[in-house]
Coordinates of C-alpha atoms in Angstrom, one line a residue:
M1 CA 0.0 0.0 0.0
N2 CA 1.9 3.0 -1.3
I3 CA 1.1 6.5 -0.2
P4 CA 1.4 9.1 -3.1
Q5 CA 4.4 11.3 -2.5
S6 CA 2.2 14.4 -3.0
L7 CA 0.3 13.6 0.2
I8 CA 3.3 13.3 2.5
G9 CA 3.8 16.3 4.7
R10 CA 0.6 18.0 3.4
D11 CA -1.8 20.0 5.5
F12 CA -5.5 18.9 5.2
L13 CA -7.4 22.1 5.4
R14 CA -10.1 21.9 2.6
L15 CA -10.9 19.5 -0.2
L16 CA -10.4 22.4 -2.7
D17 CA -6.6 22.0 -2.1
Y18 CA -6.7 18.3 -3.3
T19 CA -7.1 16.8 -6.7
P20 CA -9.7 14.1 -7.4
E21 CA -6.9 11.6 -7.6
E22 CA -5.5 12.6 -4.2
I23 CA -9.0 12.5 -2.6
G24 CA -9.5 9.0 -4.2
A25 CA -6.1 7.9 -2.8
L26 CA -7.1 8.9 0.7
I27 CA -10.4 7.0 0.4
D28 CA -8.5 4.0 -0.9
L29 CA -6.1 4.2 2.0
A30 CA -9.0 4.5 4.5
A31 CA -10.6 1.3 3.0
E32 CA -7.3 -0.5 3.4
F33 CA -7.0 0.7 7.0
K34 CA -10.5 -0.4 7.7
K35 CA -9.7 -3.9 6.3
M36 CA -6.7 -4.1 8.6
K37 CA -8.6 -3.0 11.6
K38 CA -11.4 -5.5 11.0
T39 CA -9.0 -8.4 10.4
G40 CA -6.7 -7.5 13.4
I41 CA -3.6 -6.6 11.3
P42 CA -1.4 -4.2 13.3
H43 CA -0.5 -1.0 11.6
D44 CA 1.2 0.9 14.4
T45 CA 4.3 2.0 12.6
L46 CA 4.3 5.6 13.8
H47 CA 5.6 4.9 17.3
G48 CA 7.3 7.9 18.8
K49 CA 5.1 10.5 17.0
N50 CA 2.8 12.8 18.9
I51 CA -0.1 14.9 17.8
A52 CA -1.9 17.8 19.4
L53 CA -5.7 18.0 19.2
I54 CA -7.0 21.5 19.6
F55 CA -10.8 21.6 20.2
E56 CA -12.3 25.0 20.5
K57 CA -15.6 23.3 19.7
T58 CA -16.2 20.1 21.6
S59 CA -17.0 16.8 19.7
T60 CA -17.7 13.2 20.2
R61 CA -17.0 11.6 16.8
T62 CA -14.1 13.8 15.7
R63 CA -12.2 13.5 19.0
C64 CA -12.7 9.8 19.3
A65 CA -11.8 9.3 15.7
F66 CA -8.6 11.2 16.0
E67 CA -7.6 9.5 19.3
V68 CA -8.4 6.0 18.3
A69 CA -6.8 6.4 14.8
A70 CA -3.7 7.9 16.4
H71 CA -3.5 5.0 18.9
D72 CA -3.9 2.4 16.1
L73 CA -1.0 4.1 14.2
G74 CA 1.2 4.0 17.3
M75 CA 1.0 7.7 18.2
S76 CA 0.3 9.6 21.4
T77 CA -2.2 12.4 21.6
T78 CA -2.6 15.6 23.7
Y79 CA -6.2 16.9 23.9
L80 CA -6.6 20.6 24.4
D81 CA -10.2 21.6 25.1
P82 CA -11.6 25.1 25.0
K83 CA -10.3 25.8 28.5
A84 CA -6.9 24.2 28.1
S85 CA -5.6 26.3 25.2
Q86 CA -4.7 30.0 25.1
I87 CA -5.0 30.1 21.3
G88 CA -6.1 33.5 20.2
Q89 CA -6.6 34.7 23.8
K90 CA -3.3 35.0 25.6
E91 CA -1.2 33.6 22.7
T92 CA -1.5 34.4 19.1
I93 CA -2.4 31.7 16.5
A94 CA 1.0 32.1 14.9
D95 CA 2.8 31.7 18.2
T96 CA 0.7 28.7 19.1
A97 CA 1.5 27.0 15.8
R98 CA 5.3 27.5 16.3
V99 CA 5.2 26.3 19.8
L100 CA 3.2 23.2 19.1
A101 CA 5.1 22.4 16.0
S102 CA 8.3 22.3 18.0
M103 CA 6.8 19.6 20.2
Y104 CA 4.4 17.6 18.0
D105 CA 4.4 15.9 14.7
G106 CA 1.0 17.0 13.7
I107 CA -1.8 19.4 14.8
E108 CA -5.5 19.0 14.5
Y109 CA -7.8 22.0 14.9
R110 CA -11.6 22.0 15.4
G111 CA -13.2 25.4 16.0
F112 CA -14.4 28.6 14.4
G113 CA -13.2 30.5 11.3
Q114 CA -11.3 28.8 8.5
D115 CA -8.7 31.6 8.8
I116 CA -7.6 30.2 12.1
V117 CA -6.7 26.8 10.8
D118 CA -5.1 28.4 7.7
E119 CA -2.9 30.6 10.0
L120 CA -2.0 27.6 12.1
A121 CA -0.8 25.8 8.9
K122 CA 1.0 28.9 7.7
Y123 CA 3.2 29.1 10.8
S124 CA 3.5 25.3 11.6
K125 CA 6.4 23.3 10.3
V126 CA 4.3 20.1 10.8
P127 CA 1.0 19.0 9.1
V128 CA -2.2 20.7 10.3
W129 CA -5.5 18.9 9.9
N130 CA -8.9 20.6 9.8
G131 CA -11.3 18.8 12.2
L132 CA -14.1 21.3 11.5
T133 CA -14.4 25.1 10.9
N134 CA -17.4 27.2 10.3
E135 CA -16.7 27.0 6.5
F136 CA -15.4 23.5 5.9
H137 CA -15.4 20.0 7.3
P138 CA -13.2 17.9 5.0
T139 CA -12.7 14.8 7.2
Q140 CA -16.4 14.3 7.4
I141 CA -16.7 14.3 3.6
L142 CA -14.0 11.6 3.2
A143 CA -16.1 9.4 5.7
D144 CA -19.3 10.2 3.7
F145 CA -17.7 9.2 0.4
L146 CA -16.1 6.0 1.7
T147 CA -19.6 5.1 3.1
I148 CA -21.3 5.9 -0.3
R149 CA -18.7 3.9 -2.2
E150 CA -19.1 0.9 0.1
H151 CA -22.9 1.0 -0.4
F152 CA -23.0 1.8 -4.2
N153 CA -19.6 0.6 -5.3
R154 CA -18.9 3.9 -7.0
L155 CA -18.9 7.7 -6.4
A156 CA -19.1 9.1 -10.0
G157 CA -22.7 9.6 -11.1
I158 CA -24.3 9.2 -7.7
K159 CA -27.3 11.6 -7.3
F160 CA -26.7 13.3 -4.0
V161 CA -29.3 15.6 -2.3
Y162 CA -28.5 17.8 0.7
M163 CA -31.6 19.0 2.5
G164 CA -31.6 22.1 4.6
D165 CA -29.1 24.9 5.4
A166 CA -26.3 24.6 2.8
R167 CA -24.5 27.8 3.7
Y168 CA -22.0 26.5 6.2
N169 CA -19.4 23.7 6.6
M170 CA -21.4 20.7 5.6
G171 CA -23.2 22.2 2.6
N172 CA -20.0 23.8 1.4
S173 CA -17.8 20.7 1.8
L174 CA -20.3 18.3 0.3
M175 CA -20.7 20.5 -2.7
V176 CA -16.9 20.7 -3.1
G177 CA -16.5 17.0 -2.6
C178 CA -19.2 16.1 -5.1
A179 CA -17.7 18.5 -7.7
K180 CA -14.3 17.0 -7.2
M181 CA -15.4 13.4 -7.4
G182 CA -18.1 13.5 -10.1
L183 CA -21.3 13.2 -8.1
H184 CA -24.5 15.1 -9.0
F185 CA -25.0 17.5 -6.1
T186 CA -28.3 19.1 -5.3
A187 CA -28.8 21.6 -2.5
C188 CA -32.5 21.7 -1.5
A189 CA -33.5 24.7 0.6
P190 CA -35.0 28.2 0.4
K191 CA -32.7 30.2 -1.9
E192 CA -31.4 32.3 1.0
Y193 CA -29.9 29.0 2.4
F194 CA -27.9 28.2 -0.7
P195 CA -24.1 28.2 -0.6
D196 CA -22.0 31.3 -1.3
A197 CA -22.2 32.4 -4.9
A198 CA -18.4 32.6 -5.3
L199 CA -17.9 29.0 -3.9
I200 CA -20.7 27.8 -6.3
A201 CA -18.9 29.3 -9.2
E202 CA -15.6 27.7 -8.2
C203 CA -17.3 24.3 -7.8
E204 CA -19.1 24.7 -11.2
A205 CA -15.7 25.2 -12.8
I206 CA -14.4 22.0 -11.2
A207 CA -17.5 20.1 -12.1
K208 CA -16.9 20.8 -15.8
T209 CA -13.7 18.7 -15.6
T210 CA -15.1 15.8 -13.6
G211 CA -18.6 15.2 -15.0
A212 CA -20.3 16.4 -11.8
T213 CA -23.4 18.6 -11.9
L214 CA -24.6 21.2 -9.4
S215 CA -28.3 22.0 -8.8
F216 CA -30.1 24.4 -6.4
I217 CA -33.7 23.6 -5.9
E218 CA -36.4 24.9 -3.5
D219 CA -39.0 22.2 -4.1
P220 CA -38.2 19.0 -2.1
T221 CA -40.3 16.8 -4.2
V222 CA -38.4 17.8 -7.4
A223 CA -35.0 17.6 -5.7
V224 CA -35.3 14.1 -4.3
K225 CA -36.6 12.4 -7.4
D226 CA -34.4 9.3 -8.1
A227 CA -31.9 10.4 -5.5
D228 CA -29.3 7.9 -4.4
V229 CA -28.4 9.7 -1.2
I230 CA -30.5 12.1 0.9
Y231 CA -28.3 13.9 3.4
T232 CA -29.2 16.4 6.1
D233 CA -27.7 18.1 9.2
V234 CA -28.9 20.0 12.2
W235 CA -30.7 23.2 11.5
V236 CA -28.8 25.2 14.1
S237 CA -25.0 24.7 14.2
M238 CA -22.7 24.8 17.1
G239 CA -21.9 28.3 18.3
E240 CA -25.1 29.8 17.0
P241 CA -27.5 31.5 19.5
V242 CA -30.6 29.7 20.6
E243 CA -32.7 32.6 19.3
V244 CA -32.2 31.4 15.7
W245 CA -34.2 28.2 16.3
E246 CA -37.6 29.8 15.7
T247 CA -36.5 31.2 12.3
R248 CA -34.8 28.0 11.2
I249 CA -37.7 25.8 12.1
H250 CA -40.1 28.1 10.3
D251 CA -37.9 28.2 7.2
L252 CA -36.6 24.6 7.1
A253 CA -39.6 22.5 8.4
P254 CA -40.7 21.8 4.8
Y255 CA -37.2 20.2 4.2
Q256 CA -37.4 17.7 7.0
V257 CA -36.4 14.2 5.9
N258 CA -39.4 12.0 6.6
R259 CA -40.9 8.8 5.3
E260 CA -42.9 10.6 2.6
L261 CA -39.7 12.3 1.3
M262 CA -37.8 9.0 1.2
E263 CA -40.6 7.3 -0.7
K264 CA -40.5 10.1 -3.3
A265 CA -36.8 9.4 -3.8
G266 CA -37.3 5.6 -4.3
E267 CA -36.2 2.3 -2.8
Q268 CA -32.6 2.9 -3.9
A269 CA -32.2 6.0 -1.6
V270 CA -30.1 5.9 1.6
F271 CA -30.2 8.4 4.4
M272 CA -27.1 10.0 5.8
H273 CA -26.4 12.5 8.5
C274 CA -23.1 13.7 10.0
L275 CA -24.5 13.6 13.6
P276 CA -25.6 14.5 16.2
A277 CA -29.2 14.4 15.0
Y278 CA -32.4 15.7 16.6
H279 CA -34.5 12.8 15.5
N280 CA -36.4 12.3 18.8
L281 CA -36.9 13.9 22.2
D282 CA -34.1 11.9 23.9
T283 CA -31.5 14.7 24.1
G284 CA -31.6 17.8 26.2
V285 CA -31.5 20.3 23.3
G286 CA -33.8 18.2 21.2
R287 CA -36.4 17.8 23.9
E288 CA -36.2 21.5 24.8
M289 CA -36.6 22.8 21.3
C290 CA -39.2 20.2 20.2
T291 CA -41.3 20.9 23.3
Q292 CA -41.0 24.7 22.8
F293 CA -42.0 24.5 19.1
H294 CA -44.4 21.5 19.4
R295 CA -42.5 19.1 17.3
D296 CA -41.6 15.4 17.5
A297 CA -38.3 15.8 15.7
M298 CA -36.3 18.4 13.8
E299 CA -34.3 17.8 10.6
V300 CA -35.1 14.0 10.3
T301 CA -37.8 11.9 11.8
D302 CA -37.0 8.9 14.1
E303 CA -38.8 6.7 11.6
V304 CA -36.2 7.5 8.9
F305 CA -33.2 7.7 11.2
E306 CA -33.9 4.1 12.5
S307 CA -35.0 2.7 9.2
P308 CA -33.0 0.2 7.0
A309 CA -32.3 3.0 4.6
S310 CA -30.3 4.8 7.3
I311 CA -26.5 4.3 7.1
V312 CA -25.6 7.0 9.6
F313 CA -23.7 4.6 12.0
E314 CA -21.5 3.1 9.2
E315 CA -20.8 6.7 8.2
A316 CA -19.9 7.6 11.8
E317 CA -17.5 4.6 12.1
N318 CA -15.8 5.6 8.8
R319 CA -14.8 8.9 10.4
M320 CA -12.0 7.0 12.2
H321 CA -10.8 5.1 9.2
T322 CA -10.6 8.2 7.0
I323 CA -9.0 10.4 9.6
K324 CA -6.5 7.6 10.1
A325 CA -5.8 7.8 6.3
V326 CA -5.3 11.6 6.4
M327 CA -2.8 11.4 9.3
A328 CA -1.0 8.4 8.0
A329 CA -0.6 10.0 4.5
S330 CA 0.6 13.3 6.0
L331 CA 3.1 11.6 8.2
G332 CA 4.5 9.1 5.7
W333 CA 3.1 6.0 7.3
K334 CA 4.7 2.7 6.0
S335 CA 3.2 -0.7 6.3
K336 CA 4.9 -3.5 8.3
R337 CA 3.9 -6.0 5.6
I338 CA 2.3 -6.2 2.2
I339 CA -1.5 -6.3 2.4

């Protein structure tokens, strides 16, 4: 299993920085790591390496994925939560990058503006990986695409529909990923929830070279016809004020993924979600908001979330395998044996 030279030592900040061939190589590498994990083949050849995990926004899947992936590769981790780091408060981002790069072999950042992770990468002499920013979430898209490929045995030509607010990290990154890898991407939402026009133009230029198509549709019934994948995310993202719930529910309720919508897509359609999901009343936030606004669920119903069409937990597991691939590629991982 050879890692392309172009991936070694690279930052992983946004999919826009990577060619379709490089993205494909990372997905292939993730699939090989998954096979090794499932069959018990050790791949811990990065002993002695250490990585720093900066989490200005907390997480379950991203933190666990990075920590387990690092452990499987033989590395040690230091987790810096919002209270454990002085980044941007008592210490500049540039200074933080230079200090951590002198002690660690790689730095992960999950937090706010894309400019922060970009500046970390600018001043770091070791690879920097984007665990999530307001604008992009590239490790999630690798997991999504590995999951789609496992289910459909291909990526090119898949009809992919994103339901809901497409202005932020998930809508942006899925649109970029689909453009890069030849999927047919549709954002379905009120037009004020479509991605930024400049990013759309950039993705349309990429799509012309890959066979992808981009569509922006307000009518859910039209958008989901013959869809292979129906994807959604929470209507209110981390860091946004609770006051926006009322507006989002009013605007996005018609875009909830429910049984009727899945039936309109057809039997081939699968449901995906990056999680966490407000599909019932069993979380504090979900219960509070659903009670306040007289709802049983938000962006997806429990019926769909728990249905055979839902592949959300395969998707969640693949976060670890794809993050492992990103770190291994950046750090020049080498196999102990031929797979």
